[in-house]
mmCIF file of C-alpha atoms and ligand atoms in Angstrom:
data_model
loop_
_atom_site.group_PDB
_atom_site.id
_atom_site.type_symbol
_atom_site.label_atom_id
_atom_site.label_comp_id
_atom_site.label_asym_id
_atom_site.label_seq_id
_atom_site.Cartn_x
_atom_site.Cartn_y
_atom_site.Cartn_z
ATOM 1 C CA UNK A 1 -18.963 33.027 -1.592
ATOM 2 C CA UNK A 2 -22.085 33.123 -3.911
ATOM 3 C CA UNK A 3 -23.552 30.146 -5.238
ATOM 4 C CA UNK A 4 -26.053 30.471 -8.195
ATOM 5 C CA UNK A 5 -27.873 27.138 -9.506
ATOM 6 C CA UNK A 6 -28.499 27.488 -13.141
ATOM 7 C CA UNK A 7 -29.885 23.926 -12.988
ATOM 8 C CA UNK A 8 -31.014 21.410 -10.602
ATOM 9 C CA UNK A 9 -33.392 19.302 -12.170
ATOM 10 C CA UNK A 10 -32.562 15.231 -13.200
ATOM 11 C CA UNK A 11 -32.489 14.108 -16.399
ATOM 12 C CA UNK A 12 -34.176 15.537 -19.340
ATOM 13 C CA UNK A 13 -33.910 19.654 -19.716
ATOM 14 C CA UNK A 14 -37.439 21.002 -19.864
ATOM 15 C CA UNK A 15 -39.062 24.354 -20.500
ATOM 16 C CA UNK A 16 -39.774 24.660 -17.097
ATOM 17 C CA UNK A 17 -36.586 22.863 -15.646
ATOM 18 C CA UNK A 18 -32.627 22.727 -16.381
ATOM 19 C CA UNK A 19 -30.302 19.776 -15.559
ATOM 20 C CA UNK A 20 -27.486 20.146 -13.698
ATOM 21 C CA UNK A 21 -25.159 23.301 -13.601
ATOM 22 C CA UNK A 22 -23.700 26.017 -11.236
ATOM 23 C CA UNK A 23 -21.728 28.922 -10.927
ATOM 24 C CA UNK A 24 -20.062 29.373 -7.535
ATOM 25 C CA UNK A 25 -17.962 32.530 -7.184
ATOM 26 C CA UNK A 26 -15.494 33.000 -4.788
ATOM 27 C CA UNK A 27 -13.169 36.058 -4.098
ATOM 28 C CA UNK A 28 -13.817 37.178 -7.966
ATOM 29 C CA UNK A 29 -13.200 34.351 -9.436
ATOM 30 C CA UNK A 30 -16.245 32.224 -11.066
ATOM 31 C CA UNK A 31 -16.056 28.625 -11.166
ATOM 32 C CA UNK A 32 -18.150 26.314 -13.357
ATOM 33 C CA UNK A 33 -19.513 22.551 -11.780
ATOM 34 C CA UNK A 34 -21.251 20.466 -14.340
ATOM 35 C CA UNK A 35 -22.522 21.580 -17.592
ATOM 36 C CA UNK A 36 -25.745 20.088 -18.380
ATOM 37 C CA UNK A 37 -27.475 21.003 -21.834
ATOM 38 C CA UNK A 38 -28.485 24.454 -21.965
ATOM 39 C CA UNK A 39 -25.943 25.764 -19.327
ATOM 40 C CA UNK A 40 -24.788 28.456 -21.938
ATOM 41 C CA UNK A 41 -28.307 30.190 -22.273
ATOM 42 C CA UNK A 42 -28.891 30.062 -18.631
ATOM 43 C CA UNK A 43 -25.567 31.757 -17.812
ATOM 44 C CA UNK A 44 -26.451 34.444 -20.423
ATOM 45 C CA UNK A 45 -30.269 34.775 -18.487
ATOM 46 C CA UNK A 46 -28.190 35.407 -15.504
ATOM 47 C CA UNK A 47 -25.891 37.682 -17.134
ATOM 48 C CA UNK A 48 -22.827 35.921 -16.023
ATOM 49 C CA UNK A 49 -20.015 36.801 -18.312
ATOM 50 C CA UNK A 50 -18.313 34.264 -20.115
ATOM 51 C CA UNK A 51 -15.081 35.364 -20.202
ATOM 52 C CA UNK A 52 -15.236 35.442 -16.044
ATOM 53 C CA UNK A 53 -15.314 31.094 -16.189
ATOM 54 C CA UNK A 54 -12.028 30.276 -16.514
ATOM 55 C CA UNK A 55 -12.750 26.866 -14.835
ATOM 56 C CA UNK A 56 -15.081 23.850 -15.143
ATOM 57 C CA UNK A 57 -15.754 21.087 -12.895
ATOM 58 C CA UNK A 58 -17.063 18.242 -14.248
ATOM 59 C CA UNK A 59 -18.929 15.249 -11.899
ATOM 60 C CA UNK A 60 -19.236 12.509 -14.109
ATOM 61 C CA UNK A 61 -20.162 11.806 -17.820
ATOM 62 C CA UNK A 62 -24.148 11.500 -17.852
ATOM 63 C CA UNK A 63 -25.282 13.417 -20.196
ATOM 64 C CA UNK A 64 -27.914 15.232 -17.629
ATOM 65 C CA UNK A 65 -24.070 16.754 -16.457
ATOM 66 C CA UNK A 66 -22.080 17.491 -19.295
ATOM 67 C CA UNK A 67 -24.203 17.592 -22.901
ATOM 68 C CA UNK A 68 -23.584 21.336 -22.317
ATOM 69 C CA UNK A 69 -19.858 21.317 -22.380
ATOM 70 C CA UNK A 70 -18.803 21.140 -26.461
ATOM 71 C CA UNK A 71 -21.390 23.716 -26.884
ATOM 72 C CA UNK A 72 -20.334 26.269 -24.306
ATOM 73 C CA UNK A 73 -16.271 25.501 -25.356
ATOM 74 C CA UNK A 74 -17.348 25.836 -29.146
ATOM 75 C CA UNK A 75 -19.427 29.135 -28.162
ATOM 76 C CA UNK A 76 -16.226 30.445 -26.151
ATOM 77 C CA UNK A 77 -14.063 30.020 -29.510
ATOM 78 C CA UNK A 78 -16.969 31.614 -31.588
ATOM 79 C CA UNK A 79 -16.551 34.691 -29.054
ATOM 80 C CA UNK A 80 -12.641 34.788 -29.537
ATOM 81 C CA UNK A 81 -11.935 33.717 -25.930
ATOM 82 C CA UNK A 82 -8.156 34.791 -25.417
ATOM 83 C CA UNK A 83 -8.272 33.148 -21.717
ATOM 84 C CA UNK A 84 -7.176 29.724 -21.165
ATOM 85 C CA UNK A 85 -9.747 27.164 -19.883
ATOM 86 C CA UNK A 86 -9.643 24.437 -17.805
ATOM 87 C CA UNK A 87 -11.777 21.492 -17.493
ATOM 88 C CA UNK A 88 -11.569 19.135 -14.540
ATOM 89 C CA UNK A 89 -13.456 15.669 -15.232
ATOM 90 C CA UNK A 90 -13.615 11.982 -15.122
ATOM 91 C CA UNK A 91 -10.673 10.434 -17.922
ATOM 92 C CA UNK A 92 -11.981 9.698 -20.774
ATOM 93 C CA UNK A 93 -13.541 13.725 -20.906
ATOM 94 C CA UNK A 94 -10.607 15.193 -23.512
ATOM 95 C CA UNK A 95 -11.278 12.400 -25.741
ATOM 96 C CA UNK A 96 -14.918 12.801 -25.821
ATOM 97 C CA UNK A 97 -14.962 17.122 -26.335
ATOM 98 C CA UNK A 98 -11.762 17.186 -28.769
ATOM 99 C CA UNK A 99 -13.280 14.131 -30.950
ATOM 100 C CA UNK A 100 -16.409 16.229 -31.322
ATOM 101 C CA UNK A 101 -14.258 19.445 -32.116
ATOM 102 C CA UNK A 102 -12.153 17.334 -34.420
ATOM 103 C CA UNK A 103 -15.105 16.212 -36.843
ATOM 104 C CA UNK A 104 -16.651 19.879 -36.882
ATOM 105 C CA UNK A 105 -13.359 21.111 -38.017
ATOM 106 C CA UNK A 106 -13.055 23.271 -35.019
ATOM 107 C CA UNK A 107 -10.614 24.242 -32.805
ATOM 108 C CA UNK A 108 -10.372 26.600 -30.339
ATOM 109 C CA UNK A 109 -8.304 29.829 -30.327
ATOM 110 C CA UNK A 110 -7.278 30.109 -26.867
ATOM 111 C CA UNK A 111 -5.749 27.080 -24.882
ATOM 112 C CA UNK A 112 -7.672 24.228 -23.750
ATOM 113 C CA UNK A 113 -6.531 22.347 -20.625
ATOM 114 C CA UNK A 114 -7.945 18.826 -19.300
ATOM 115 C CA UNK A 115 -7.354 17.681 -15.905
ATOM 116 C CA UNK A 116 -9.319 14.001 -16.165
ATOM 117 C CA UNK A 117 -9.380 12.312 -12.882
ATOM 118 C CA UNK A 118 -9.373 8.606 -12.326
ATOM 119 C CA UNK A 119 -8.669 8.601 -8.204
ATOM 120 C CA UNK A 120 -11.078 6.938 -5.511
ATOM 121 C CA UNK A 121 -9.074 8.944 -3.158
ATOM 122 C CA UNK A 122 -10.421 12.700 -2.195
ATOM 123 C CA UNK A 123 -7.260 14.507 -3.652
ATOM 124 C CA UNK A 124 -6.502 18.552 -4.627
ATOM 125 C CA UNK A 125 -7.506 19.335 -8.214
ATOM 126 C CA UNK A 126 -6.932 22.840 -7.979
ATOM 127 C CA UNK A 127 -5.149 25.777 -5.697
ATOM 128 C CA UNK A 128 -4.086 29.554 -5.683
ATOM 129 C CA UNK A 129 -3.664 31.610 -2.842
ATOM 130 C CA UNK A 130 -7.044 32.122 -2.731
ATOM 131 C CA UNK A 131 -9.352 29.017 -2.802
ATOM 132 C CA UNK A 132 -8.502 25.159 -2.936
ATOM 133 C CA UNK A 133 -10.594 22.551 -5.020
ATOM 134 C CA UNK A 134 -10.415 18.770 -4.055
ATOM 135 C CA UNK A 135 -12.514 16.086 -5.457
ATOM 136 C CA UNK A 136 -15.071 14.347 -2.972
ATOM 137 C CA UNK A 137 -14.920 10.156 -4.863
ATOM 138 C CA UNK A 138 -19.143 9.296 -4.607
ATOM 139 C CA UNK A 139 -20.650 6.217 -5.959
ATOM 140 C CA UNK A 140 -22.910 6.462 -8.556
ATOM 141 C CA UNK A 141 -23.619 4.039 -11.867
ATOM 142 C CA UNK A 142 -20.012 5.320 -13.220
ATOM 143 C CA UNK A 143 -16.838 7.137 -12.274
ATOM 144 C CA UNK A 144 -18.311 10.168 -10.396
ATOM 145 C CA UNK A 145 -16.726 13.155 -8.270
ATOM 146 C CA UNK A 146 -17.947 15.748 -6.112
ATOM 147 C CA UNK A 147 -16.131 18.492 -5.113
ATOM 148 C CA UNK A 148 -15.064 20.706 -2.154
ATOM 149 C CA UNK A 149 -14.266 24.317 -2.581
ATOM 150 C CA UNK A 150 -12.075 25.993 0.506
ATOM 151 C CA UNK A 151 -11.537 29.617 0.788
ATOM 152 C CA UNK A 152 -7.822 29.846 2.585
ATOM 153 C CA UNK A 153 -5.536 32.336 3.197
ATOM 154 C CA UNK A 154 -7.727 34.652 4.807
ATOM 155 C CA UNK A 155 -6.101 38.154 6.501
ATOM 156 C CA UNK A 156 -6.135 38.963 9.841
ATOM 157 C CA UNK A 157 -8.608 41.705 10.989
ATOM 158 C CA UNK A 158 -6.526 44.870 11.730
ATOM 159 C CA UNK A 159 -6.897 46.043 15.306
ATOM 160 C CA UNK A 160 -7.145 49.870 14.493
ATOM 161 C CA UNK A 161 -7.041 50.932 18.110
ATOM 162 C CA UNK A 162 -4.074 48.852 19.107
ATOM 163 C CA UNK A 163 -1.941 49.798 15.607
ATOM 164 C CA UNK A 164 -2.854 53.580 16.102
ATOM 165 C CA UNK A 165 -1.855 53.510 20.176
ATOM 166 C CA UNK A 166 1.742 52.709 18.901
ATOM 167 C CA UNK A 167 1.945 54.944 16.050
ATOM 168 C CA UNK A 168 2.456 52.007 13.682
ATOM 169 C CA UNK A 169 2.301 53.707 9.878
ATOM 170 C CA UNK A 170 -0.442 52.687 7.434
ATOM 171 C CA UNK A 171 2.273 51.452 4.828
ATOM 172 C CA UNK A 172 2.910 48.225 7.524
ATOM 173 C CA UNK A 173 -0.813 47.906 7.635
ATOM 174 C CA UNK A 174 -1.030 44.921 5.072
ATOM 175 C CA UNK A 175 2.142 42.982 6.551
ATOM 176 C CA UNK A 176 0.246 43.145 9.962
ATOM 177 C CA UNK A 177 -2.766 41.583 8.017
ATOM 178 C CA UNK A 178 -1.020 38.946 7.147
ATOM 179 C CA UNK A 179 0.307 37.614 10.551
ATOM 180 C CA UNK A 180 3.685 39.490 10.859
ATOM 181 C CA UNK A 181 4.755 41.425 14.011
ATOM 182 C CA UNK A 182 6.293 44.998 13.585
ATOM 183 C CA UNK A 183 9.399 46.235 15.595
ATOM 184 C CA UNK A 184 9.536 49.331 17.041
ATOM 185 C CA UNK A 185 11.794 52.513 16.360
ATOM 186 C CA UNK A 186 13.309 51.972 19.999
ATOM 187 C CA UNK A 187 13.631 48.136 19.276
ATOM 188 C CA UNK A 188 10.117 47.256 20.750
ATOM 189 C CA UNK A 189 8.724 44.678 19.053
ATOM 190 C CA UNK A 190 4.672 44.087 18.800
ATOM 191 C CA UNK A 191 3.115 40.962 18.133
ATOM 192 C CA UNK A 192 1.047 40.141 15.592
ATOM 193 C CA UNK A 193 -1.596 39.036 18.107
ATOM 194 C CA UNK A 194 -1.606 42.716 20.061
ATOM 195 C CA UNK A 195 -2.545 44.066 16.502
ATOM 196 C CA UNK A 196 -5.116 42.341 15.104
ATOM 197 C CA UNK A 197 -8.100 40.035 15.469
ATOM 198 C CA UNK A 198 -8.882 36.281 14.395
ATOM 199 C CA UNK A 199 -10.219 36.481 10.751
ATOM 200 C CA UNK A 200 -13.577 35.642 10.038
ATOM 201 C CA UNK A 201 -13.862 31.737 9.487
ATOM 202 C CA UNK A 202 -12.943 30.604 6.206
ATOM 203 C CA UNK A 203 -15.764 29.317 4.098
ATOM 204 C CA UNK A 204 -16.374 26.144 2.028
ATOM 205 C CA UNK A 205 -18.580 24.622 -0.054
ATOM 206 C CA UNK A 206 -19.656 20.983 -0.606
ATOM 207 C CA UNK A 207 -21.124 19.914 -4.107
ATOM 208 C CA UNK A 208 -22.319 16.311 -4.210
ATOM 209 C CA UNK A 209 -24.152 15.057 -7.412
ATOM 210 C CA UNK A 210 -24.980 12.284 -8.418
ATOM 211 C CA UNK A 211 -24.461 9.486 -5.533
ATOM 212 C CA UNK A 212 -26.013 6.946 -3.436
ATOM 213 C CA UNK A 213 -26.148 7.343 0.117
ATOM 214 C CA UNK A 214 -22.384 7.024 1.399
ATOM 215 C CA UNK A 215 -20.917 7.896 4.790
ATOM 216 C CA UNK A 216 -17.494 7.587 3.390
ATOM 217 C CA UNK A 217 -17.697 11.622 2.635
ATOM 218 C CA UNK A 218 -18.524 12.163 5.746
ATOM 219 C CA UNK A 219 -14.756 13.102 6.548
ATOM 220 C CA UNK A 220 -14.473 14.902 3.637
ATOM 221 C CA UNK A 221 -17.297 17.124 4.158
ATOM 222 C CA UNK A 222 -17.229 17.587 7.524
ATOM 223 C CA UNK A 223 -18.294 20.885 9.107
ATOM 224 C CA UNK A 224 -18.333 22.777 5.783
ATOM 225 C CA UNK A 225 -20.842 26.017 5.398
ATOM 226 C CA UNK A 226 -23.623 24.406 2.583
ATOM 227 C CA UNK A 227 -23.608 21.259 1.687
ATOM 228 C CA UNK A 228 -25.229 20.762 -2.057
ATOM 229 C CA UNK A 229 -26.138 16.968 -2.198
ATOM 230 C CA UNK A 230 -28.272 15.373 -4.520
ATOM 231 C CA UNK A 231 -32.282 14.768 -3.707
ATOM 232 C CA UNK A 232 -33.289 12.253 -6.814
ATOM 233 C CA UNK A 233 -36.019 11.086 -4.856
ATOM 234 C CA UNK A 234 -38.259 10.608 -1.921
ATOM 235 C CA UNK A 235 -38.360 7.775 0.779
ATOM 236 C CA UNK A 236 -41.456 6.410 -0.761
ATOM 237 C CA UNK A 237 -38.972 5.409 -3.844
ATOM 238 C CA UNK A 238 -36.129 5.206 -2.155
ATOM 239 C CA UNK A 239 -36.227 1.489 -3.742
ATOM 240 C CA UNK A 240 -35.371 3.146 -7.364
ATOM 241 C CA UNK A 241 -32.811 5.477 -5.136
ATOM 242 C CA UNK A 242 -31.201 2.422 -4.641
ATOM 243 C CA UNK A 243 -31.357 0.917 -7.894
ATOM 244 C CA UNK A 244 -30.456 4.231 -10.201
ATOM 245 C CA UNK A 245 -28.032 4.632 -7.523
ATOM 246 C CA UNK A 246 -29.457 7.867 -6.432
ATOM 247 C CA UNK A 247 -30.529 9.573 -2.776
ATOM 248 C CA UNK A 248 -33.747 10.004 -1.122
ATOM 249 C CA UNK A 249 -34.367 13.575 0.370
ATOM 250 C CA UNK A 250 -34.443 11.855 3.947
ATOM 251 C CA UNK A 251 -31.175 10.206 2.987
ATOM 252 C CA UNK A 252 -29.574 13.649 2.051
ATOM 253 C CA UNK A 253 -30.817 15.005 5.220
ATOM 254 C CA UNK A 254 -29.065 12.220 7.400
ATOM 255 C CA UNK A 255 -25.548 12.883 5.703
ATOM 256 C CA UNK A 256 -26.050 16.431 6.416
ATOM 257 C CA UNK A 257 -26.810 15.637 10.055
ATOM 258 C CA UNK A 258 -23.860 13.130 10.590
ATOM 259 C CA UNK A 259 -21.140 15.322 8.142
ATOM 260 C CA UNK A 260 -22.470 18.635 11.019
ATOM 261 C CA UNK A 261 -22.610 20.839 8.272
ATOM 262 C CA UNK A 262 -24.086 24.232 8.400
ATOM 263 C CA UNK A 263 -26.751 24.558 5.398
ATOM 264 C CA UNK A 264 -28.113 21.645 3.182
ATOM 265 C CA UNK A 265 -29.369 22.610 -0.364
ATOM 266 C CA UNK A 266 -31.127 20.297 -2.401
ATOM 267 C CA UNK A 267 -31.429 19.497 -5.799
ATOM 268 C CA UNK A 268 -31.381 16.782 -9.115
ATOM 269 C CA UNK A 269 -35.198 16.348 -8.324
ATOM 270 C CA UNK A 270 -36.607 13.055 -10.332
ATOM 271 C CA UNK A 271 -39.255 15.134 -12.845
ATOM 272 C CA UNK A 272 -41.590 12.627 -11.575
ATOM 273 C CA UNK A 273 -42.640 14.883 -8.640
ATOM 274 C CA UNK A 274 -45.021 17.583 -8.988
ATOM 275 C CA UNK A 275 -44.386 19.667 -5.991
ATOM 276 C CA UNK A 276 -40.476 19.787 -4.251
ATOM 277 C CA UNK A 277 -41.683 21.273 -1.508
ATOM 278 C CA UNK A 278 -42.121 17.087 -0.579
ATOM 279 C CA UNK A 279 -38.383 16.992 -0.606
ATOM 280 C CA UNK A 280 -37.838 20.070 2.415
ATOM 281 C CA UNK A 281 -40.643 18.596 4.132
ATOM 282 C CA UNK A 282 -39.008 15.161 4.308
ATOM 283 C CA UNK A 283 -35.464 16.471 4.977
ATOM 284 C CA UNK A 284 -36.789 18.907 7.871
ATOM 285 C CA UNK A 285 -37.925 15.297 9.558
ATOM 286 C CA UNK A 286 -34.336 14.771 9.758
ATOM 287 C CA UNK A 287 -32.231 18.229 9.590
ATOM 288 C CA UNK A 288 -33.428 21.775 9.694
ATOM 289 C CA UNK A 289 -31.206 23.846 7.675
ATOM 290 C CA UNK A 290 -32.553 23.079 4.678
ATOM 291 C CA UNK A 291 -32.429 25.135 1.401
ATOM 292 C CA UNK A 292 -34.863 23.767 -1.498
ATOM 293 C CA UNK A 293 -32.146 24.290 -5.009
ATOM 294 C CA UNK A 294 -34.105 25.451 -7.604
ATOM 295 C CA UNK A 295 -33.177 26.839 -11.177
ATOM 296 C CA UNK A 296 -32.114 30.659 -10.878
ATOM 297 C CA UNK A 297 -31.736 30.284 -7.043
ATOM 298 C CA UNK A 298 -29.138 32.902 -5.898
ATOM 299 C CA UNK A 299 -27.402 31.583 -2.446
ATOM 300 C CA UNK A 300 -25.045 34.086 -0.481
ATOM 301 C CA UNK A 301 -22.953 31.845 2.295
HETATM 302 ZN ZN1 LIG B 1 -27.736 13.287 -12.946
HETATM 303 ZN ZN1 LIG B 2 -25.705 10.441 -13.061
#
């Protein structure tokens, strides 16, 4: 799992900062959360292909999370995207993109997929065999999600020196990978658990912008590997935190500390701040495992 922020900055884009946007990538596939303006020319600074994003998680409808989306769909159409695309959002998102399409006289060649979301419930957005998406409801100004990606189905590590003891063949190699037990010429049969190892723990990824402090995600989130969550501000204005409905760095830190996740990383730093390293040095008060988000950050987990 790779997570790289194109932006982490709130409100206004600026030379020097991006609002919010990131491209997590997990088992090959790339998967878009929020869209802020300018998302498309940071994606093409990293060199992430566009043709790779078949999938776009949206937060909530400030425009510091989604002024980037009509652009980036109408650039995918101007490119001749053949793939489908989905876009998971608050309701009210289809409306919004295909009115704008509409009155440019655009539409889009390839096929265009809204999932709007309108629960206060964590629930699954999206699955394959491969990862599973479900929203994480936060409390913000309006309707806002998070969301949790899980890696699943992960093989079983092959116990070479028990499969080649009993003369297994390599063609039963991936069945044993995936949990079943092989049966002998002379009837023996070989559990799975003789052959092969526990898999490495599954990983999973918390993204939580933009909220005010909440324990109620603390189930939701428990135990995962990072935890993104939203750093508008500092204690010292954790007064506007609580009127913009926003988090103070200290705040962040104690969710991370209750929710006994592995790896915090910060981000949607108020502009008003000159220096973030104020934001690790007020977390680290709190919880140590702290990762300061910046724009172009690159984060293996
Ligand atoms: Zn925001
Ligand atoms: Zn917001």
């Amino acid at each position: 799992m790779k997570l790289t922020i194109l932006g982490c900055y709130a409100a206004t884009p600026r030379t020097i900062t991006n609002p919010t946007a990131q491209v997590l990538e997990i088992k090959n596939q790339m998967f878009l959360i929020d869209c802020g303006e300018g998302t498309q020319v940071q994606l093409r600074k990293h060199k992430i292909k566009f043709s790779r994003i078949n999938h776009i998680f949206i937060s909530h409808l400030h425009g510091d999370h989604f002024y980037g989306l009509v652009g980036l769909i109408s650039t995918f159409m101007l490119l001749n995207r053949e793939n489908d695309l989905h876009v998971y959002g608050p309701k009210g998102i289809k409306e919004l993109i295909l009115m704008q399409l509409r009155a440019s006289g655009s539409y889009t060649g390839y096929q265009l997929f809204f999932h709007e979301l309108e629960g206060t419930e964590s629930e699954t957005v999206f699955e394959d065999e491969k990862v599973v998406v479900k929203t994480i409801p936060l409390k913000h100004r309006i309707y806002t999600n998070g969301y949790l990606f899980q890696e699943k189905n992960q093989q079983r590590k092959l116990n070479i020196e028990a499969v080649e003891k009993h003369k297994i063949d390599t063609c039963y190699y991936q069945k044993i990978k995936f949990g079943g037990d092989i049966i002998l010429e002379d009837g023996t049969i070989i559990l799975n658990k003789e052959l092969t190892f526990d898999p490495e723990p599954e990983k999973s990824y918390a993204f939580c912008s933009d909220t005010v402090y909440n324990e109620n995600i603390l189930p939701i989130i428990s135990e995962v590997d990072a935890l993104y969550h939203e750093t508008t501000f500092l204690e010292s204005e954790a007064h506007l935190a609580e009127k913009t409905m926003h988090t103070t760095a200290k705040q962040a830190a104690t969710i991370a500390l209750k929710a006994r996740v592995k790896t915090l990383i910060m981000g949607h730093y108020s502009t008003r701040y000159g220096n973030i390293e104020l934001f690790k040095e007020e977390a680290q008060t709190i919880f140590n495992n702290v990762i300061l988000g910046d724009d172009g950050k690159e984060i293996e987990l």
